[in-house]
Amino acid sequence: MPEHNLCQEFLSQISDYLDNNIDPLTCDELEKHLVDCPNCRVFVDTLKKTVYLYQQQEADINVPSEVRGRLFKVLNLDDLTR
Ligand SMILES: [Zn+2]
């Protein structure tokens, strides 16, 4: 199979992989692909860091997303009236 297809398959399952939400067999295949494919390795690494930072931020700020959404709306309106 061409490498490109493997990468696409990998990326389509990456969120399940990060959530540990896939069966062990698929997980094995994905991890084998990671060993062979530096591109996907970098991608997963970046994604993991992003998710981690995002979760840290969530914990620190501790604002419900609904409230944040309203806050952003207010800020956008502020920008428009300036
Ligand atoms: Zn790949």
PDB file of N, CA and C and ligand atoms in Angstrom:
ATOM      1  N   MET A   1       0.851  -1.200   0.000  1.00  0.00           N
ATOM      2  CA  MET A   1       0.000   0.000   0.000  1.00  0.00           C
ATOM      3  C   MET A   1       0.890   1.255   0.000  1.00  0.00           C
ATOM      4  N   PRO A   2       0.570   2.222  -0.834  1.00  0.00           N
ATOM      5  CA  PRO A   2       1.383   3.456  -0.847  1.00  0.00           C
ATOM      6  C   PRO A   2       1.327   4.160   0.498  1.00  0.00           C
ATOM      7  N   GLU A   3       2.398   4.802   0.841  1.00  0.00           N
ATOM      8  CA  GLU A   3       2.505   5.432   2.156  1.00  0.00           C
ATOM      9  C   GLU A   3       1.398   6.459   2.372  1.00  0.00           C
ATOM     10  N   HIS A   4       1.052   7.125   1.304  1.00  0.00           N
ATOM     11  CA  HIS A   4       0.053   8.188   1.392  1.00  0.00           C
ATOM     12  C   HIS A   4      -1.259   7.658   1.980  1.00  0.00           C
ATOM     13  N   ASN A   5      -1.701   6.493   1.493  1.00  0.00           N
ATOM     14  CA  ASN A   5      -2.943   5.924   1.987  1.00  0.00           C
ATOM     15  C   ASN A   5      -2.860   5.555   3.462  1.00  0.00           C
ATOM     16  N   LEU A   6      -1.721   5.048   3.858  1.00  0.00           N
ATOM     17  CA  LEU A   6      -1.531   4.711   5.259  1.00  0.00           C
ATOM     18  C   LEU A   6      -1.651   5.953   6.133  1.00  0.00           C
ATOM     19  N   CYS A   7      -1.067   7.028   5.681  1.00  0.00           N
ATOM     20  CA  CYS A   7      -1.137   8.274   6.438  1.00  0.00           C
ATOM     21  C   CYS A   7      -2.568   8.754   6.557  1.00  0.00           C
ATOM     22  N   GLN A   8      -3.305   8.654   5.458  1.00  0.00           N
ATOM     23  CA  GLN A   8      -4.697   9.094   5.501  1.00  0.00           C
ATOM     24  C   GLN A   8      -5.506   8.258   6.477  1.00  0.00           C
ATOM     25  N   GLU A   9      -5.261   6.969   6.428  1.00  0.00           N
ATOM     26  CA  GLU A   9      -5.953   6.071   7.343  1.00  0.00           C
ATOM     27  C   GLU A   9      -5.589   6.425   8.788  1.00  0.00           C
ATOM     28  N   PHE A  10      -4.318   6.674   8.967  1.00  0.00           N
ATOM     29  CA  PHE A  10      -3.829   7.033  10.292  1.00  0.00           C
ATOM     30  C   PHE A  10      -4.518   8.293  10.809  1.00  0.00           C
ATOM     31  N   LEU A  11      -4.526   9.309   9.963  1.00  0.00           N
ATOM     32  CA  LEU A  11      -5.081  10.591  10.391  1.00  0.00           C
ATOM     33  C   LEU A  11      -6.577  10.513  10.647  1.00  0.00           C
ATOM     34  N   SER A  12      -7.247   9.617   9.916  1.00  0.00           N
ATOM     35  CA  SER A  12      -8.689   9.506  10.111  1.00  0.00           C
ATOM     36  C   SER A  12      -9.015   8.860  11.461  1.00  0.00           C
ATOM     37  N   GLN A  13      -8.015   8.203  12.059  1.00  0.00           N
ATOM     38  CA  GLN A  13      -8.270   7.513  13.328  1.00  0.00           C
ATOM     39  C   GLN A  13      -7.539   8.146  14.498  1.00  0.00           C
ATOM     40  N   ILE A  14      -6.909   9.281  14.219  1.00  0.00           N
ATOM     41  CA  ILE A  14      -5.991   9.831  15.204  1.00  0.00           C
ATOM     42  C   ILE A  14      -6.701  10.296  16.478  1.00  0.00           C
ATOM     43  N   SER A  15      -7.909  10.821  16.352  1.00  0.00           N
ATOM     44  CA  SER A  15      -8.582  11.323  17.561  1.00  0.00           C
ATOM     45  C   SER A  15      -9.019  10.155  18.443  1.00  0.00           C
ATOM     46  N   ASP A  16      -9.455   9.069  17.796  1.00  0.00           N
ATOM     47  CA  ASP A  16      -9.787   7.864  18.559  1.00  0.00           C
ATOM     48  C   ASP A  16      -8.542   7.307  19.224  1.00  0.00           C
ATOM     49  N   TYR A  17      -7.444   7.377  18.496  1.00  0.00           N
ATOM     50  CA  TYR A  17      -6.178   6.869  19.033  1.00  0.00           C
ATOM     51  C   TYR A  17      -5.771   7.653  20.271  1.00  0.00           C
ATOM     52  N   LEU A  18      -5.865   8.959  20.207  1.00  0.00           N
ATOM     53  CA  LEU A  18      -5.479   9.799  21.340  1.00  0.00           C
ATOM     54  C   LEU A  18      -6.429   9.625  22.516  1.00  0.00           C
ATOM     55  N   ASP A  19      -7.673   9.293  22.225  1.00  0.00           N
ATOM     56  CA  ASP A  19      -8.645   9.049  23.292  1.00  0.00           C
ATOM     57  C   ASP A  19      -8.571   7.623  23.821  1.00  0.00           C
ATOM     58  N   ASN A  20      -7.662   6.822  23.277  1.00  0.00           N
ATOM     59  CA  ASN A  20      -7.589   5.391  23.606  1.00  0.00           C
ATOM     60  C   ASN A  20      -8.917   4.712  23.337  1.00  0.00           C
ATOM     61  N   ASN A  21      -9.500   5.081  22.243  1.00  0.00           N
ATOM     62  CA  ASN A  21     -10.861   4.664  21.944  1.00  0.00           C
ATOM     63  C   ASN A  21     -10.918   3.662  20.797  1.00  0.00           C
ATOM     64  N   ILE A  22      -9.783   3.014  20.500  1.00  0.00           N
ATOM     65  CA  ILE A  22      -9.757   2.060  19.396  1.00  0.00           C
ATOM     66  C   ILE A  22      -9.360   0.686  19.907  1.00  0.00           C
ATOM     67  N   ASP A  23      -9.685  -0.319  19.097  1.00  0.00           N
ATOM     68  CA  ASP A  23      -9.344  -1.672  19.523  1.00  0.00           C
ATOM     69  C   ASP A  23      -7.827  -1.873  19.442  1.00  0.00           C
ATOM     70  N   PRO A  24      -7.306  -2.774  20.276  1.00  0.00           N
ATOM     71  CA  PRO A  24      -5.846  -2.957  20.392  1.00  0.00           C
ATOM     72  C   PRO A  24      -5.171  -3.279  19.062  1.00  0.00           C
ATOM     73  N   LEU A  25      -5.875  -4.000  18.196  1.00  0.00           N
ATOM     74  CA  LEU A  25      -5.283  -4.374  16.908  1.00  0.00           C
ATOM     75  C   LEU A  25      -5.028  -3.139  16.046  1.00  0.00           C
ATOM     76  N   THR A  26      -6.026  -2.275  15.956  1.00  0.00           N
ATOM     77  CA  THR A  26      -5.867  -1.038  15.198  1.00  0.00           C
ATOM     78  C   THR A  26      -4.793  -0.168  15.821  1.00  0.00           C
ATOM     79  N   CYS A  27      -4.791  -0.132  17.138  1.00  0.00           N
ATOM     80  CA  CYS A  27      -3.783   0.631  17.868  1.00  0.00           C
ATOM     81  C   CYS A  27      -2.382   0.155  17.500  1.00  0.00           C
ATOM     82  N   ASP A  28      -2.200  -1.157  17.453  1.00  0.00           N
ATOM     83  CA  ASP A  28      -0.916  -1.735  17.059  1.00  0.00           C
ATOM     84  C   ASP A  28      -0.496  -1.257  15.682  1.00  0.00           C
ATOM     85  N   GLU A  29      -1.450  -1.289  14.752  1.00  0.00           N
ATOM     86  CA  GLU A  29      -1.147  -0.882  13.385  1.00  0.00           C
ATOM     87  C   GLU A  29      -0.758   0.587  13.325  1.00  0.00           C
ATOM     88  N   LEU A  30      -1.476   1.388  14.060  1.00  0.00           N
ATOM     89  CA  LEU A  30      -1.175   2.820  14.066  1.00  0.00           C
ATOM     90  C   LEU A  30       0.212   3.073  14.648  1.00  0.00           C
ATOM     91  N   GLU A  31       0.538   2.348  15.707  1.00  0.00           N
ATOM     92  CA  GLU A  31       1.842   2.571  16.324  1.00  0.00           C
ATOM     93  C   GLU A  31       2.977   2.069  15.438  1.00  0.00           C
ATOM     94  N   LYS A  32       2.695   1.009  14.678  1.00  0.00           N
ATOM     95  CA  LYS A  32       3.691   0.550  13.703  1.00  0.00           C
ATOM     96  C   LYS A  32       3.912   1.626  12.642  1.00  0.00           C
ATOM     97  N   HIS A  33       2.822   2.229  12.214  1.00  0.00           N
ATOM     98  CA  HIS A  33       2.934   3.287  11.217  1.00  0.00           C
ATOM     99  C   HIS A  33       3.722   4.472  11.782  1.00  0.00           C
ATOM    100  N   LEU A  34       3.494   4.778  13.023  1.00  0.00           N
ATOM    101  CA  LEU A  34       4.213   5.887  13.672  1.00  0.00           C
ATOM    102  C   LEU A  34       5.723   5.670  13.646  1.00  0.00           C
ATOM    103  N   VAL A  35       6.116   4.415  13.851  1.00  0.00           N
ATOM    104  CA  VAL A  35       7.547   4.093  13.853  1.00  0.00           C
ATOM    105  C   VAL A  35       8.148   4.349  12.468  1.00  0.00           C
ATOM    106  N   ASP A  36       7.358   4.043  11.440  1.00  0.00           N
ATOM    107  CA  ASP A  36       7.871   4.157  10.069  1.00  0.00           C
ATOM    108  C   ASP A  36       7.739   5.556   9.487  1.00  0.00           C
ATOM    109  N   CYS A  37       6.889   6.366  10.062  1.00  0.00           N
ATOM    110  CA  CYS A  37       6.507   7.599   9.381  1.00  0.00           C
ATOM    111  C   CYS A  37       6.778   8.826  10.262  1.00  0.00           C
ATOM    112  N   PRO A  38       7.893   9.510  10.023  1.00  0.00           N
ATOM    113  CA  PRO A  38       8.255  10.684  10.826  1.00  0.00           C
ATOM    114  C   PRO A  38       7.201  11.784  10.744  1.00  0.00           C
ATOM    115  N   ASN A  39       6.568  11.914   9.593  1.00  0.00           N
ATOM    116  CA  ASN A  39       5.566  12.971   9.433  1.00  0.00           C
ATOM    117  C   ASN A  39       4.417  12.808  10.413  1.00  0.00           C
ATOM    118  N   CYS A  40       3.886  11.591  10.466  1.00  0.00           N
ATOM    119  CA  CYS A  40       2.771  11.340  11.364  1.00  0.00           C
ATOM    120  C   CYS A  40       3.225  11.420  12.819  1.00  0.00           C
ATOM    121  N   ARG A  41       4.484  11.049  13.069  1.00  0.00           N
ATOM    122  CA  ARG A  41       5.001  11.112  14.435  1.00  0.00           C
ATOM    123  C   ARG A  41       5.012  12.550  14.928  1.00  0.00           C
ATOM    124  N   VAL A  42       5.502  13.437  14.083  1.00  0.00           N
ATOM    125  CA  VAL A  42       5.527  14.854  14.435  1.00  0.00           C
ATOM    126  C   VAL A  42       4.104  15.364  14.639  1.00  0.00           C
ATOM    127  N   PHE A  43       3.229  14.916  13.756  1.00  0.00           N
ATOM    128  CA  PHE A  43       1.839  15.359  13.843  1.00  0.00           C
ATOM    129  C   PHE A  43       1.209  14.941  15.169  1.00  0.00           C
ATOM    130  N   VAL A  44       1.382  13.683  15.548  1.00  0.00           N
ATOM    131  CA  VAL A  44       0.810  13.178  16.801  1.00  0.00           C
ATOM    132  C   VAL A  44       1.412  13.911  17.992  1.00  0.00           C
ATOM    133  N   ASP A  45       2.719  14.124  17.920  1.00  0.00           N
ATOM    134  CA  ASP A  45       3.410  14.830  18.991  1.00  0.00           C
ATOM    135  C   ASP A  45       2.831  16.224  19.198  1.00  0.00           C
ATOM    136  N   THR A  46       2.664  16.937  18.121  1.00  0.00           N
ATOM    137  CA  THR A  46       2.115  18.285  18.179  1.00  0.00           C
ATOM    138  C   THR A  46       0.694  18.264  18.711  1.00  0.00           C
ATOM    139  N   LEU A  47      -0.072  17.300  18.207  1.00  0.00           N
ATOM    140  CA  LEU A  47      -1.468  17.190  18.622  1.00  0.00           C
ATOM    141  C   LEU A  47      -1.568  16.893  20.114  1.00  0.00           C
ATOM    142  N   LYS A  48      -0.727  15.986  20.591  1.00  0.00           N
ATOM    143  CA  LYS A  48      -0.741  15.637  22.010  1.00  0.00           C
ATOM    144  C   LYS A  48      -0.431  16.857  22.859  1.00  0.00           C
ATOM    145  N   LYS A  49       0.577  17.619  22.448  1.00  0.00           N
ATOM    146  CA  LYS A  49       0.948  18.817  23.201  1.00  0.00           C
ATOM    147  C   LYS A  49      -0.180  19.827  23.201  1.00  0.00           C
ATOM    148  N   THR A  50      -0.800  19.990  22.042  1.00  0.00           N
ATOM    149  CA  THR A  50      -1.901  20.943  21.930  1.00  0.00           C
ATOM    150  C   THR A  50      -3.042  20.544  22.844  1.00  0.00           C
ATOM    151  N   VAL A  51      -3.403  19.270  22.800  1.00  0.00           N
ATOM    152  CA  VAL A  51      -4.488  18.773  23.650  1.00  0.00           C
ATOM    153  C   VAL A  51      -4.135  18.971  25.118  1.00  0.00           C
ATOM    154  N   TYR A  52      -2.888  18.667  25.446  1.00  0.00           N
ATOM    155  CA  TYR A  52      -2.439  18.806  26.831  1.00  0.00           C
ATOM    156  C   TYR A  52      -2.528  20.258  27.290  1.00  0.00           C
ATOM    157  N   LEU A  53      -1.999  21.161  26.479  1.00  0.00           N
ATOM    158  CA  LEU A  53      -2.036  22.582  26.824  1.00  0.00           C
ATOM    159  C   LEU A  53      -3.469  23.074  26.955  1.00  0.00           C
ATOM    160  N   TYR A  54      -4.298  22.598  26.032  1.00  0.00           N
ATOM    161  CA  TYR A  54      -5.695  23.007  26.050  1.00  0.00           C
ATOM    162  C   TYR A  54      -6.356  22.566  27.354  1.00  0.00           C
ATOM    163  N   GLN A  55      -6.076  21.318  27.759  1.00  0.00           N
ATOM    164  CA  GLN A  55      -6.678  20.794  28.992  1.00  0.00           C
ATOM    165  C   GLN A  55      -6.160  21.553  30.206  1.00  0.00           C
ATOM    166  N   GLN A  56      -4.876  21.883  30.221  1.00  0.00           N
ATOM    167  CA  GLN A  56      -4.306  22.663  31.313  1.00  0.00           C
ATOM    168  C   GLN A  56      -5.020  24.005  31.429  1.00  0.00           C
ATOM    169  N   GLN A  57      -5.167  24.623  30.286  1.00  0.00           N
ATOM    170  CA  GLN A  57      -5.811  25.922  30.228  1.00  0.00           C
ATOM    171  C   GLN A  57      -7.246  25.839  30.753  1.00  0.00           C
ATOM    172  N   GLU A  58      -7.954  24.828  30.297  1.00  0.00           N
ATOM    173  CA  GLU A  58      -9.323  24.606  30.752  1.00  0.00           C
ATOM    174  C   GLU A  58      -9.371  24.517  32.281  1.00  0.00           C
ATOM    175  N   ALA A  59      -8.450  23.750  32.845  1.00  0.00           N
ATOM    176  CA  ALA A  59      -8.435  23.543  34.276  1.00  0.00           C
ATOM    177  C   ALA A  59      -8.146  24.840  35.023  1.00  0.00           C
ATOM    178  N   ASP A  60      -7.225  25.633  34.493  1.00  0.00           N
ATOM    179  CA  ASP A  60      -6.853  26.879  35.149  1.00  0.00           C
ATOM    180  C   ASP A  60      -7.972  27.909  35.083  1.00  0.00           C
ATOM    181  N   ILE A  61      -8.504  28.085  33.901  1.00  0.00           N
ATOM    182  CA  ILE A  61      -9.515  29.132  33.724  1.00  0.00           C
ATOM    183  C   ILE A  61     -10.847  28.677  34.322  1.00  0.00           C
ATOM    184  N   ASN A  62     -11.200  27.396  34.042  1.00  0.00           N
ATOM    185  CA  ASN A  62     -12.406  26.828  34.611  1.00  0.00           C
ATOM    186  C   ASN A  62     -13.656  27.635  34.290  1.00  0.00           C
ATOM    187  N   VAL A  63     -13.792  28.037  33.067  1.00  0.00           N
ATOM    188  CA  VAL A  63     -14.966  28.769  32.614  1.00  0.00           C
ATOM    189  C   VAL A  63     -15.749  27.870  31.658  1.00  0.00           C
ATOM    190  N   PRO A  64     -17.031  27.708  31.904  1.00  0.00           N
ATOM    191  CA  PRO A  64     -17.829  26.884  30.986  1.00  0.00           C
ATOM    192  C   PRO A  64     -17.782  27.447  29.568  1.00  0.00           C
ATOM    193  N   SER A  65     -17.754  26.564  28.571  1.00  0.00           N
ATOM    194  CA  SER A  65     -17.586  27.019  27.187  1.00  0.00           C
ATOM    195  C   SER A  65     -18.711  27.945  26.765  1.00  0.00           C
ATOM    196  N   GLU A  66     -19.885  27.741  27.373  1.00  0.00           N
ATOM    197  CA  GLU A  66     -21.018  28.603  27.024  1.00  0.00           C
ATOM    198  C   GLU A  66     -20.726  30.050  27.416  1.00  0.00           C
ATOM    199  N   VAL A  67     -20.175  30.204  28.620  1.00  0.00           N
ATOM    200  CA  VAL A  67     -19.835  31.539  29.118  1.00  0.00           C
ATOM    201  C   VAL A  67     -18.746  32.162  28.255  1.00  0.00           C
ATOM    202  N   ARG A  68     -17.759  31.349  27.900  1.00  0.00           N
ATOM    203  CA  ARG A  68     -16.673  31.857  27.071  1.00  0.00           C
ATOM    204  C   ARG A  68     -17.182  32.306  25.715  1.00  0.00           C
ATOM    205  N   GLY A  69     -18.126  31.527  25.171  1.00  0.00           N
ATOM    206  CA  GLY A  69     -18.719  31.881  23.891  1.00  0.00           C
ATOM    207  C   GLY A  69     -19.377  33.248  23.960  1.00  0.00           C
ATOM    208  N   ARG A  70     -20.094  33.484  25.059  1.00  0.00           N
ATOM    209  CA  ARG A  70     -20.750  34.781  25.238  1.00  0.00           C
ATOM    210  C   ARG A  70     -19.720  35.888  25.382  1.00  0.00           C
ATOM    211  N   LEU A  71     -18.650  35.582  26.110  1.00  0.00           N
ATOM    212  CA  LEU A  71     -17.585  36.551  26.302  1.00  0.00           C
ATOM    213  C   LEU A  71     -16.982  36.953  24.959  1.00  0.00           C
ATOM    214  N   PHE A  72     -16.723  35.958  24.109  1.00  0.00           N
ATOM    215  CA  PHE A  72     -16.145  36.240  22.792  1.00  0.00           C
ATOM    216  C   PHE A  72     -17.094  37.087  21.963  1.00  0.00           C
ATOM    217  N   LYS A  73     -18.367  36.785  22.085  1.00  0.00           N
ATOM    218  CA  LYS A  73     -19.348  37.575  21.334  1.00  0.00           C
ATOM    219  C   LYS A  73     -19.280  39.028  21.759  1.00  0.00           C
ATOM    220  N   VAL A  74     -19.216  39.244  23.060  1.00  0.00           N
ATOM    221  CA  VAL A  74     -19.132  40.609  23.589  1.00  0.00           C
ATOM    222  C   VAL A  74     -17.875  41.289  23.073  1.00  0.00           C
ATOM    223  N   LEU A  75     -16.785  40.560  23.104  1.00  0.00           N
ATOM    224  CA  LEU A  75     -15.515  41.139  22.650  1.00  0.00           C
ATOM    225  C   LEU A  75     -15.586  41.502  21.176  1.00  0.00           C
ATOM    226  N   ASN A  76     -16.206  40.640  20.393  1.00  0.00           N
ATOM    227  CA  ASN A  76     -16.329  40.926  18.955  1.00  0.00           C
ATOM    228  C   ASN A  76     -17.176  42.174  18.721  1.00  0.00           C
ATOM    229  N   LEU A  77     -18.257  42.271  19.488  1.00  0.00           N
ATOM    230  CA  LEU A  77     -19.102  43.446  19.367  1.00  0.00           C
ATOM    231  C   LEU A  77     -18.336  44.700  19.729  1.00  0.00           C
ATOM    232  N   ASP A  78     -17.535  44.588  20.775  1.00  0.00           N
ATOM    233  CA  ASP A  78     -16.673  45.704  21.180  1.00  0.00           C
ATOM    234  C   ASP A  78     -15.791  46.154  20.018  1.00  0.00           C
ATOM    235  N   ASP A  79     -15.192  45.155  19.358  1.00  0.00           N
ATOM    236  CA  ASP A  79     -14.318  45.454  18.233  1.00  0.00           C
ATOM    237  C   ASP A  79     -15.062  46.210  17.140  1.00  0.00           C
ATOM    238  N   LEU A  80     -16.296  45.787  16.901  1.00  0.00           N
ATOM    239  CA  LEU A  80     -17.066  46.391  15.814  1.00  0.00           C
ATOM    240  C   LEU A  80     -17.443  47.838  16.098  1.00  0.00           C
ATOM    241  N   THR A  81     -17.672  48.133  17.363  1.00  0.00           N
ATOM    242  CA  THR A  81     -18.142  49.486  17.703  1.00  0.00           C
ATOM    243  C   THR A  81     -16.976  50.472  17.868  1.00  0.00           C
ATOM    244  N   ARG A  82     -15.754  49.944  17.846  1.00  0.00           N
ATOM    245  CA  ARG A  82     -14.620  50.818  18.044  1.00  0.00           C
ATOM    246  C   ARG A  82     -14.341  51.711  16.838  1.00  0.00           C
TER     247      ARG A  82
HETATM  248 ZN    ZN B   1       2.173   8.632   7.987  1.00  0.00          ZN
END
